[in-house]
mmCIF file of C-alpha atoms in Angstrom:
data_model
loop_
_atom_site.group_PDB
_atom_site.id
_atom_site.type_symbol
_atom_site.label_atom_id
_atom_site.label_comp_id
_atom_site.label_asym_id
_atom_site.label_seq_id
_atom_site.Cartn_x
_atom_site.Cartn_y
_atom_site.Cartn_z
ATOM 1 C CA MET U 767 1.333 -2.919 12.818
ATOM 2 C CA LYS U 768 -1.763 -4.604 14.619
ATOM 3 C CA ASP U 769 -1.676 -8.500 14.924
ATOM 4 C CA LEU U 770 -2.627 -9.974 11.739
ATOM 5 C CA GLN U 771 -5.187 -12.173 13.497
ATOM 6 C CA GLU U 772 -6.748 -8.898 14.969
ATOM 7 C CA ILE U 773 -6.735 -7.297 11.423
ATOM 8 C CA LEU U 774 -8.406 -10.468 9.914
ATOM 9 C CA LYS U 775 -11.077 -10.213 12.653
ATOM 10 C CA ILE U 776 -11.983 -6.707 11.610
ATOM 11 C CA THR U 777 -11.874 -7.393 7.897
ATOM 12 C CA ARG U 778 -14.157 -10.378 8.045
ATOM 13 C CA GLU U 779 -16.650 -8.129 9.850
ATOM 14 C CA VAL U 780 -16.328 -5.495 7.355
ATOM 15 C CA GLY U 781 -16.810 -8.202 4.543
ATOM 16 C CA TRP U 782 -19.877 -9.495 6.217
ATOM 17 C CA GLY U 783 -21.380 -5.853 6.487
ATOM 18 C CA ALA U 784 -20.406 -5.139 3.001
ATOM 19 C CA ALA U 785 -22.066 -8.354 1.747
ATOM 20 C CA LYS U 786 -25.130 -7.458 3.412
ATOM 21 C CA LEU U 787 -25.234 -3.907 2.046
ATOM 22 C CA LEU U 788 -24.598 -5.386 -1.522
ATOM 23 C CA ARG U 789 -27.104 -7.914 -1.192
ATOM 24 C CA SER U 790 -29.707 -5.224 -0.335
ATOM 25 C CA TYR U 791 -29.055 -3.580 -3.617
ATOM 26 C CA TYR U 792 -29.184 -7.001 -5.480
ATOM 27 C CA LYS U 793 -32.583 -7.810 -3.998
ATOM 28 C CA GLY U 794 -33.901 -4.196 -4.403
ATOM 29 C CA THR U 795 -34.434 -3.669 -0.733
ATOM 30 C CA ALA U 796 -31.657 -0.896 -0.366
ATOM 31 C CA PRO U 797 -32.833 2.622 0.510
ATOM 32 C CA ASP U 798 -32.300 3.809 -2.986
ATOM 33 C CA PRO U 799 -32.755 0.457 -4.958
ATOM 34 C CA ASP U 800 -32.378 2.081 -8.623
ATOM 35 C CA LEU U 801 -28.711 0.798 -9.483
ATOM 36 C CA ASN U 802 -28.500 3.785 -11.921
ATOM 37 C CA VAL U 803 -26.013 1.588 -14.135
ATOM 38 C CA GLN U 804 -23.481 3.720 -16.112
ATOM 39 C CA TYR U 805 -20.795 2.570 -18.398
ATOM 40 C CA LYS U 806 -17.141 3.411 -18.100
ATOM 41 C CA GLN U 807 -14.746 2.146 -20.761
ATOM 42 C CA ASN U 808 -17.630 -0.389 -21.744
ATOM 43 C CA GLU U 809 -17.764 -1.743 -18.086
ATOM 44 C CA PRO U 810 -20.879 -1.206 -16.269
ATOM 45 C CA VAL U 811 -20.755 0.609 -12.859
ATOM 46 C CA THR U 812 -23.616 0.782 -10.560
ATOM 47 C CA LEU U 813 -24.576 2.740 -7.382
ATOM 48 C CA ALA U 814 -23.993 -0.412 -5.479
ATOM 49 C CA ASP U 815 -20.343 -0.515 -6.384
ATOM 50 C CA VAL U 816 -19.972 2.896 -5.090
ATOM 51 C CA ALA U 817 -21.930 2.668 -1.860
ATOM 52 C CA VAL U 818 -20.289 -0.590 -0.986
ATOM 53 C CA SER U 819 -16.813 0.914 -1.767
ATOM 54 C CA GLN U 820 -17.605 3.914 0.476
ATOM 55 C CA TYR U 821 -18.659 1.549 3.196
ATOM 56 C CA ILE U 822 -15.562 -0.588 2.982
ATOM 57 C CA LEU U 823 -13.300 2.211 2.858
ATOM 58 C CA SER U 824 -14.878 4.077 5.814
ATOM 59 C CA LYS U 825 -14.670 0.974 7.999
ATOM 60 C CA LEU U 826 -11.260 0.046 7.304
ATOM 61 C CA GLN U 827 -10.066 3.770 7.677
ATOM 62 C CA GLU U 828 -11.988 4.048 10.854
ATOM 63 C CA ALA U 829 -10.255 0.842 12.234
ATOM 64 C CA PHE U 830 -6.709 1.287 10.774
ATOM 65 C CA GLY U 831 -6.383 4.849 9.777
ATOM 66 C CA ASN U 832 -4.076 6.291 7.069
ATOM 67 C CA GLU U 833 -0.651 6.376 8.545
ATOM 68 C CA GLU U 834 0.887 2.958 7.708
ATOM 69 C CA PHE U 835 -1.988 1.795 5.437
ATOM 70 C CA GLY U 836 -2.965 2.959 1.921
ATOM 71 C CA TYR U 837 -6.136 2.177 0.026
ATOM 72 C CA ILE U 838 -6.675 1.347 -3.579
ATOM 73 C CA SER U 839 -10.289 0.876 -4.560
ATOM 74 C CA GLU U 840 -11.739 0.097 -8.023
ATOM 75 C CA GLU U 841 -13.940 3.086 -7.532
ATOM 76 C CA THR U 842 -11.369 5.642 -6.286
ATOM 77 C CA TYR U 843 -8.100 4.491 -7.902
ATOM 78 C CA LYS U 844 -8.500 7.069 -10.730
ATOM 79 C CA THR U 845 -7.776 9.926 -8.245
ATOM 80 C CA GLN U 846 -4.466 8.292 -7.101
ATOM 81 C CA HIS U 847 -1.405 8.350 -9.418
ATOM 82 C CA GLY U 848 1.274 5.617 -9.452
ATOM 83 C CA LYS U 849 2.118 3.188 -6.737
ATOM 84 C CA ASN U 850 0.884 3.683 -3.241
ATOM 85 C CA SER U 851 4.014 4.301 -1.054
ATOM 86 C CA ALA U 852 2.484 3.002 2.211
ATOM 87 C CA ASP U 853 4.119 -0.224 3.719
ATOM 88 C CA LEU U 854 0.577 -1.918 3.701
ATOM 89 C CA VAL U 855 -1.953 -1.353 1.122
ATOM 90 C CA TRP U 856 -5.591 -2.362 1.154
ATOM 91 C CA ILE U 857 -6.757 -3.391 -2.472
ATOM 92 C CA ILE U 858 -10.677 -3.444 -2.775
ATOM 93 C CA ASP U 859 -13.017 -4.528 -5.257
ATOM 94 C CA PRO U 860 -16.603 -3.696 -3.883
ATOM 95 C CA LEU U 861 -18.386 -5.549 -6.496
ATOM 96 C CA ASP U 862 -16.487 -8.075 -8.687
ATOM 97 C CA GLY U 863 -18.668 -9.413 -11.485
ATOM 98 C CA THR U 864 -21.051 -6.410 -12.065
ATOM 99 C CA ARG U 865 -22.400 -7.718 -15.330
ATOM 100 C CA ASP U 866 -23.468 -10.960 -13.285
ATOM 101 C CA PHE U 867 -24.936 -8.650 -10.547
ATOM 102 C CA ILE U 868 -27.019 -6.726 -13.134
ATOM 103 C CA ASP U 869 -28.100 -9.970 -15.044
ATOM 104 C CA LYS U 870 -29.034 -11.540 -11.707
ATOM 105 C CA THR U 871 -26.813 -14.685 -11.993
ATOM 106 C CA GLY U 872 -25.916 -14.596 -8.318
ATOM 107 C CA GLU U 873 -22.210 -14.926 -9.222
ATOM 108 C CA TYR U 874 -20.753 -11.768 -7.912
ATOM 109 C CA ALA U 875 -18.318 -11.349 -5.084
ATOM 110 C CA ILE U 876 -16.589 -8.687 -2.812
ATOM 111 C CA HIS U 877 -12.647 -8.860 -2.647
ATOM 112 C CA ILE U 878 -10.432 -7.179 0.277
ATOM 113 C CA ALA U 879 -6.802 -7.747 0.059
ATOM 114 C CA LEU U 880 -4.061 -6.433 2.380
ATOM 115 C CA VAL U 881 -0.848 -6.315 0.408
ATOM 116 C CA GLN U 882 2.692 -5.845 1.537
ATOM 117 C CA ASP U 883 5.753 -5.377 -0.891
ATOM 118 C CA THR U 884 3.658 -6.197 -3.894
ATOM 119 C CA ARG U 885 2.264 -9.513 -2.469
ATOM 120 C CA PRO U 886 -1.035 -10.175 -0.553
ATOM 121 C CA ILE U 887 -0.725 -11.293 3.135
ATOM 122 C CA LEU U 888 -4.386 -11.237 4.166
ATOM 123 C CA VAL U 889 -7.637 -11.473 2.218
ATOM 124 C CA VAL U 890 -11.325 -11.830 2.251
ATOM 125 C CA VAL U 891 -13.609 -12.894 -0.553
ATOM 126 C CA ALA U 892 -17.274 -12.638 0.231
ATOM 127 C CA ILE U 893 -20.044 -14.243 -1.937
ATOM 128 C CA PRO U 894 -23.192 -12.692 -0.829
ATOM 129 C CA GLU U 895 -25.703 -15.091 -2.660
ATOM 130 C CA ALA U 896 -24.038 -18.098 -1.211
ATOM 131 C CA GLU U 897 -23.749 -16.343 2.400
ATOM 132 C CA LYS U 898 -20.109 -17.440 2.380
ATOM 133 C CA LEU U 899 -17.104 -15.496 3.272
ATOM 134 C CA TYR U 900 -13.623 -17.094 2.422
ATOM 135 C CA TYR U 901 -10.438 -15.680 4.058
ATOM 136 C CA ALA U 902 -6.673 -16.430 4.035
ATOM 137 C CA THR U 903 -3.610 -15.096 5.633
ATOM 138 C CA LYS U 904 -0.038 -15.894 4.337
ATOM 139 C CA GLY U 905 1.189 -19.014 5.771
ATOM 140 C CA GLY U 906 -2.106 -19.420 7.867
ATOM 141 C CA GLY U 907 -4.325 -21.355 5.398
ATOM 142 C CA THR U 908 -7.670 -20.870 3.781
ATOM 143 C CA PHE U 909 -11.162 -20.890 5.362
ATOM 144 C CA VAL U 910 -14.660 -20.498 4.611
ATOM 145 C CA GLU U 911 -17.011 -18.939 6.995
ATOM 146 C CA SER U 912 -20.952 -19.248 7.027
ATOM 147 C CA VAL U 913 -23.643 -19.143 9.749
ATOM 148 C CA ASN U 914 -22.286 -22.510 10.849
ATOM 149 C CA GLY U 915 -18.789 -21.247 11.609
ATOM 150 C CA SER U 916 -15.457 -21.577 9.808
ATOM 151 C CA LEU U 917 -13.979 -24.610 8.044
ATOM 152 C CA PRO U 918 -10.411 -25.096 6.721
ATOM 153 C CA LEU U 919 -10.166 -25.654 2.872
ATOM 154 C CA LYS U 920 -7.750 -27.692 0.858
ATOM 155 C CA VAL U 921 -7.628 -28.393 -2.669
ATOM 156 C CA THR U 922 -6.897 -31.808 -4.081
ATOM 157 C CA ALA U 923 -4.741 -32.374 -7.001
ATOM 158 C CA ASP U 924 -5.408 -36.104 -8.123
ATOM 159 C CA LYS U 925 -7.098 -35.743 -11.466
ATOM 160 C CA SER U 926 -5.468 -36.505 -14.848
ATOM 161 C CA ILE U 927 -4.995 -33.480 -17.135
ATOM 162 C CA GLU U 928 -7.876 -34.627 -19.545
ATOM 163 C CA ASP U 929 -10.293 -34.700 -16.761
ATOM 164 C CA LEU U 930 -9.693 -31.195 -15.402
ATOM 165 C CA THR U 931 -12.524 -28.706 -15.554
ATOM 166 C CA LEU U 932 -12.033 -25.027 -16.731
ATOM 167 C CA VAL U 933 -14.147 -22.220 -15.228
ATOM 168 C CA VAL U 934 -14.525 -19.668 -17.839
ATOM 169 C CA SER U 935 -16.393 -16.364 -18.216
ATOM 170 C CA ARG U 936 -19.717 -15.764 -19.764
ATOM 171 C CA SER U 937 -18.819 -12.311 -21.210
ATOM 172 C CA HIS U 938 -14.954 -11.619 -21.237
ATOM 173 C CA ARG U 939 -14.111 -13.739 -24.538
ATOM 174 C CA ASN U 940 -11.825 -13.033 -27.344
ATOM 175 C CA GLU U 941 -10.659 -14.941 -30.387
ATOM 176 C CA ARG U 942 -7.117 -15.631 -28.680
ATOM 177 C CA LEU U 943 -8.677 -16.892 -25.671
ATOM 178 C CA GLU U 944 -11.255 -19.254 -27.486
ATOM 179 C CA TYR U 945 -8.133 -20.699 -29.680
ATOM 180 C CA LEU U 946 -6.282 -21.371 -26.321
ATOM 181 C CA LEU U 947 -9.412 -23.056 -24.587
ATOM 182 C CA GLN U 948 -10.207 -25.138 -27.691
ATOM 183 C CA ASN U 949 -6.656 -26.488 -27.935
ATOM 184 C CA LEU U 950 -6.029 -27.344 -24.248
ATOM 185 C CA PRO U 951 -5.860 -31.000 -23.350
ATOM 186 C CA CYS U 952 -8.717 -30.447 -20.858
ATOM 187 C CA GLN U 953 -12.170 -29.662 -22.587
ATOM 188 C CA LYS U 954 -14.454 -29.744 -19.685
ATOM 189 C CA GLN U 955 -15.966 -26.221 -19.148
ATOM 190 C CA LYS U 956 -18.229 -24.628 -16.506
ATOM 191 C CA ALA U 957 -19.321 -20.929 -17.082
ATOM 192 C CA ILE U 958 -19.116 -18.908 -13.785
ATOM 193 C CA GLY U 959 -19.071 -14.885 -13.397
ATOM 194 C CA SER U 960 -16.671 -13.029 -11.239
ATOM 195 C CA VAL U 961 -13.054 -14.055 -10.511
ATOM 196 C CA GLY U 962 -13.860 -14.493 -6.835
ATOM 197 C CA CYS U 963 -16.593 -16.978 -7.626
ATOM 198 C CA LYS U 964 -14.447 -18.820 -10.176
ATOM 199 C CA VAL U 965 -11.412 -19.350 -7.727
ATOM 200 C CA THR U 966 -13.701 -20.213 -4.912
ATOM 201 C CA ALA U 967 -15.346 -22.916 -7.179
ATOM 202 C CA ILE U 968 -11.687 -24.264 -7.649
ATOM 203 C CA VAL U 969 -11.249 -24.208 -3.781
ATOM 204 C CA GLU U 970 -14.491 -25.894 -3.267
ATOM 205 C CA GLN U 971 -13.463 -28.588 -5.812
ATOM 206 C CA GLN U 972 -16.332 -27.724 -8.356
ATOM 207 C CA ALA U 973 -13.771 -26.878 -10.976
ATOM 208 C CA ASP U 974 -9.877 -26.968 -11.347
ATOM 209 C CA ILE U 975 -8.450 -24.430 -13.613
ATOM 210 C CA TYR U 976 -9.005 -20.688 -14.438
ATOM 211 C CA ILE U 977 -7.172 -18.834 -17.191
ATOM 212 C CA SER U 978 -7.000 -15.063 -17.603
ATOM 213 C CA LEU U 979 -5.663 -13.627 -20.929
ATOM 214 C CA SER U 980 -5.430 -10.008 -21.440
ATOM 215 C CA GLY U 981 -6.439 -8.590 -24.750
ATOM 216 C CA LYS U 982 -6.813 -4.813 -25.571
ATOM 217 C CA SER U 983 -7.524 -4.417 -21.593
ATOM 218 C CA ALA U 984 -6.418 -6.468 -18.616
ATOM 219 C CA PRO U 985 -7.929 -7.520 -15.480
ATOM 220 C CA LYS U 986 -6.804 -5.346 -12.448
ATOM 221 C CA ASP U 987 -5.050 -5.782 -9.145
ATOM 222 C CA TRP U 988 -8.407 -5.839 -7.247
ATOM 223 C CA ASP U 989 -9.710 -8.704 -9.503
ATOM 224 C CA MET U 990 -6.842 -10.902 -8.684
ATOM 225 C CA ALA U 991 -5.197 -10.196 -5.227
ATOM 226 C CA ALA U 992 -7.682 -11.531 -2.935
ATOM 227 C CA PRO U 993 -8.834 -14.671 -4.963
ATOM 228 C CA GLU U 994 -4.831 -15.482 -5.458
ATOM 229 C CA LEU U 995 -4.203 -15.997 -1.669
ATOM 230 C CA ILE U 996 -7.442 -17.845 -1.238
ATOM 231 C CA LEU U 997 -6.260 -20.474 -3.769
ATOM 232 C CA THR U 998 -2.572 -20.650 -2.859
ATOM 233 C CA GLU U 999 -3.276 -20.919 0.823
ATOM 234 C CA ALA U 1000 -5.467 -23.851 -0.082
ATOM 235 C CA GLY U 1001 -2.613 -25.560 -1.849
ATOM 236 C CA GLY U 1002 -3.463 -24.390 -5.464
ATOM 237 C CA LYS U 1003 -1.181 -22.379 -7.752
ATOM 238 C CA PHE U 1004 -1.617 -18.752 -9.409
ATOM 239 C CA THR U 1005 0.989 -17.710 -11.701
ATOM 240 C CA HIS U 1006 1.816 -16.005 -15.074
ATOM 241 C CA PHE U 1007 2.103 -18.591 -17.818
ATOM 242 C CA ASP U 1008 5.973 -18.208 -17.445
ATOM 243 C CA GLY U 1009 5.809 -19.204 -13.866
ATOM 244 C CA LYS U 1010 6.298 -15.714 -12.372
ATOM 245 C CA PRO U 1011 4.175 -14.663 -9.287
ATOM 246 C CA LEU U 1012 1.738 -11.928 -9.726
ATOM 247 C CA GLU U 1013 2.574 -8.717 -8.080
ATOM 248 C CA TYR U 1014 0.402 -5.801 -7.046
ATOM 249 C CA ASN U 1015 0.770 -2.034 -6.168
ATOM 250 C CA THR U 1016 3.385 -1.660 -8.837
ATOM 251 C CA GLY U 1017 2.280 1.578 -10.268
ATOM 252 C CA ASP U 1018 0.454 -0.349 -12.967
ATOM 253 C CA ILE U 1019 -2.895 -1.675 -11.733
ATOM 254 C CA ASN U 1020 -3.236 -3.920 -14.868
ATOM 255 C CA GLN U 1021 -2.449 -7.685 -14.776
ATOM 256 C CA TRP U 1022 -1.197 -8.101 -18.449
ATOM 257 C CA GLY U 1023 -0.548 -11.445 -20.221
ATOM 258 C CA GLY U 1024 -1.591 -14.878 -19.338
ATOM 259 C CA LEU U 1025 -2.576 -16.099 -15.893
ATOM 260 C CA LEU U 1026 -3.303 -19.450 -14.824
ATOM 261 C CA ALA U 1027 -4.930 -20.510 -11.461
ATOM 262 C CA SER U 1028 -5.167 -24.138 -10.741
ATOM 263 C CA SER U 1029 -5.505 -26.923 -8.076
ATOM 264 C CA SER U 1030 -3.720 -29.373 -10.508
ATOM 265 C CA GLU U 1031 -0.330 -30.838 -10.059
ATOM 266 C CA ASP U 1032 -0.043 -30.363 -13.845
ATOM 267 C CA HIS U 1033 0.103 -26.560 -13.269
ATOM 268 C CA GLU U 1034 3.514 -26.097 -15.015
ATOM 269 C CA THR U 1035 2.608 -28.348 -17.811
ATOM 270 C CA LEU U 1036 -0.572 -26.529 -18.324
ATOM 271 C CA CYS U 1037 1.230 -23.157 -18.426
ATOM 272 C CA GLN U 1038 3.707 -24.453 -20.989
ATOM 273 C CA LYS U 1039 1.041 -25.784 -23.153
ATOM 274 C CA ALA U 1040 -0.774 -22.496 -23.037
ATOM 275 C CA GLU U 1041 2.193 -20.737 -23.931
ATOM 276 C CA GLN U 1042 2.779 -23.062 -27.081
ATOM 277 C CA ILE U 1043 -0.787 -22.631 -28.053
ATOM 278 C CA LEU U 1044 -0.551 -18.946 -28.138
ATOM 279 C CA VAL U 1045 2.685 -19.196 -30.363
ATOM 280 C CA GLU U 1046 0.558 -21.265 -32.706
ATOM 281 C CA PHE U 1047 -2.391 -18.719 -32.793
ATOM 282 C CA ALA U 1048 0.170 -15.853 -33.463
ATOM 283 C CA ALA U 1049 1.601 -17.876 -36.348
ATOM 284 C CA LYS U 1050 -1.848 -18.588 -38.082
#
């Protein structure tokens, strides 16, 4: 395998190139600016998703080939079956936060994660409108890159549980999640689109907690793999409610159940609290 730092350098370049391409669609300056929005399972897909996916895949495959690397992208996974058997697998979301992209909130992101044995080892989250790119390697910390260069990022965990701010979706809400959020000890909320934007808000200390709760559908590997490592390498935690780590490329691309991401030293307490609240909800 190529050196991890060398892989990271190339991945950051691909992330910046993808951000530039995606932003051209957002601003309507792409060669074919009509987004041609279509709906698959009630979720919007645009020409931008497809173009950026093709760009990322072609650049990564050009750099790393197909021998020891597998590729799972939101736009191509349906043609693949089961778990990718390569040692190292790229998991790609060319446009996380499509609704926010269409609605022009600016809160959309690009996720690129390299996974080994079901766990991320190198990731990039690009936020085109902020002109920032976040990156992390396992054991190597989290950094944010802008035109001014790169800076290391660390979360601080010194707030009381009542003072924590939850970052929530504008669109993906259901009754169970609403009940859970209403009954947590922390009641401050901030609406932000895209998982990448939510988690980087936690890393930038603008929020403290993000909760994902699957309903009829669940978030996918490409929603979580890159943001997870960005948060954990900055000192945060990202687990299932029962404390188990997330796993990727297992053959099921869905991340079922309750997931909690936080910068808080009360992470375990919040997880237990969330489980209790859901038991109460089920008994209603």
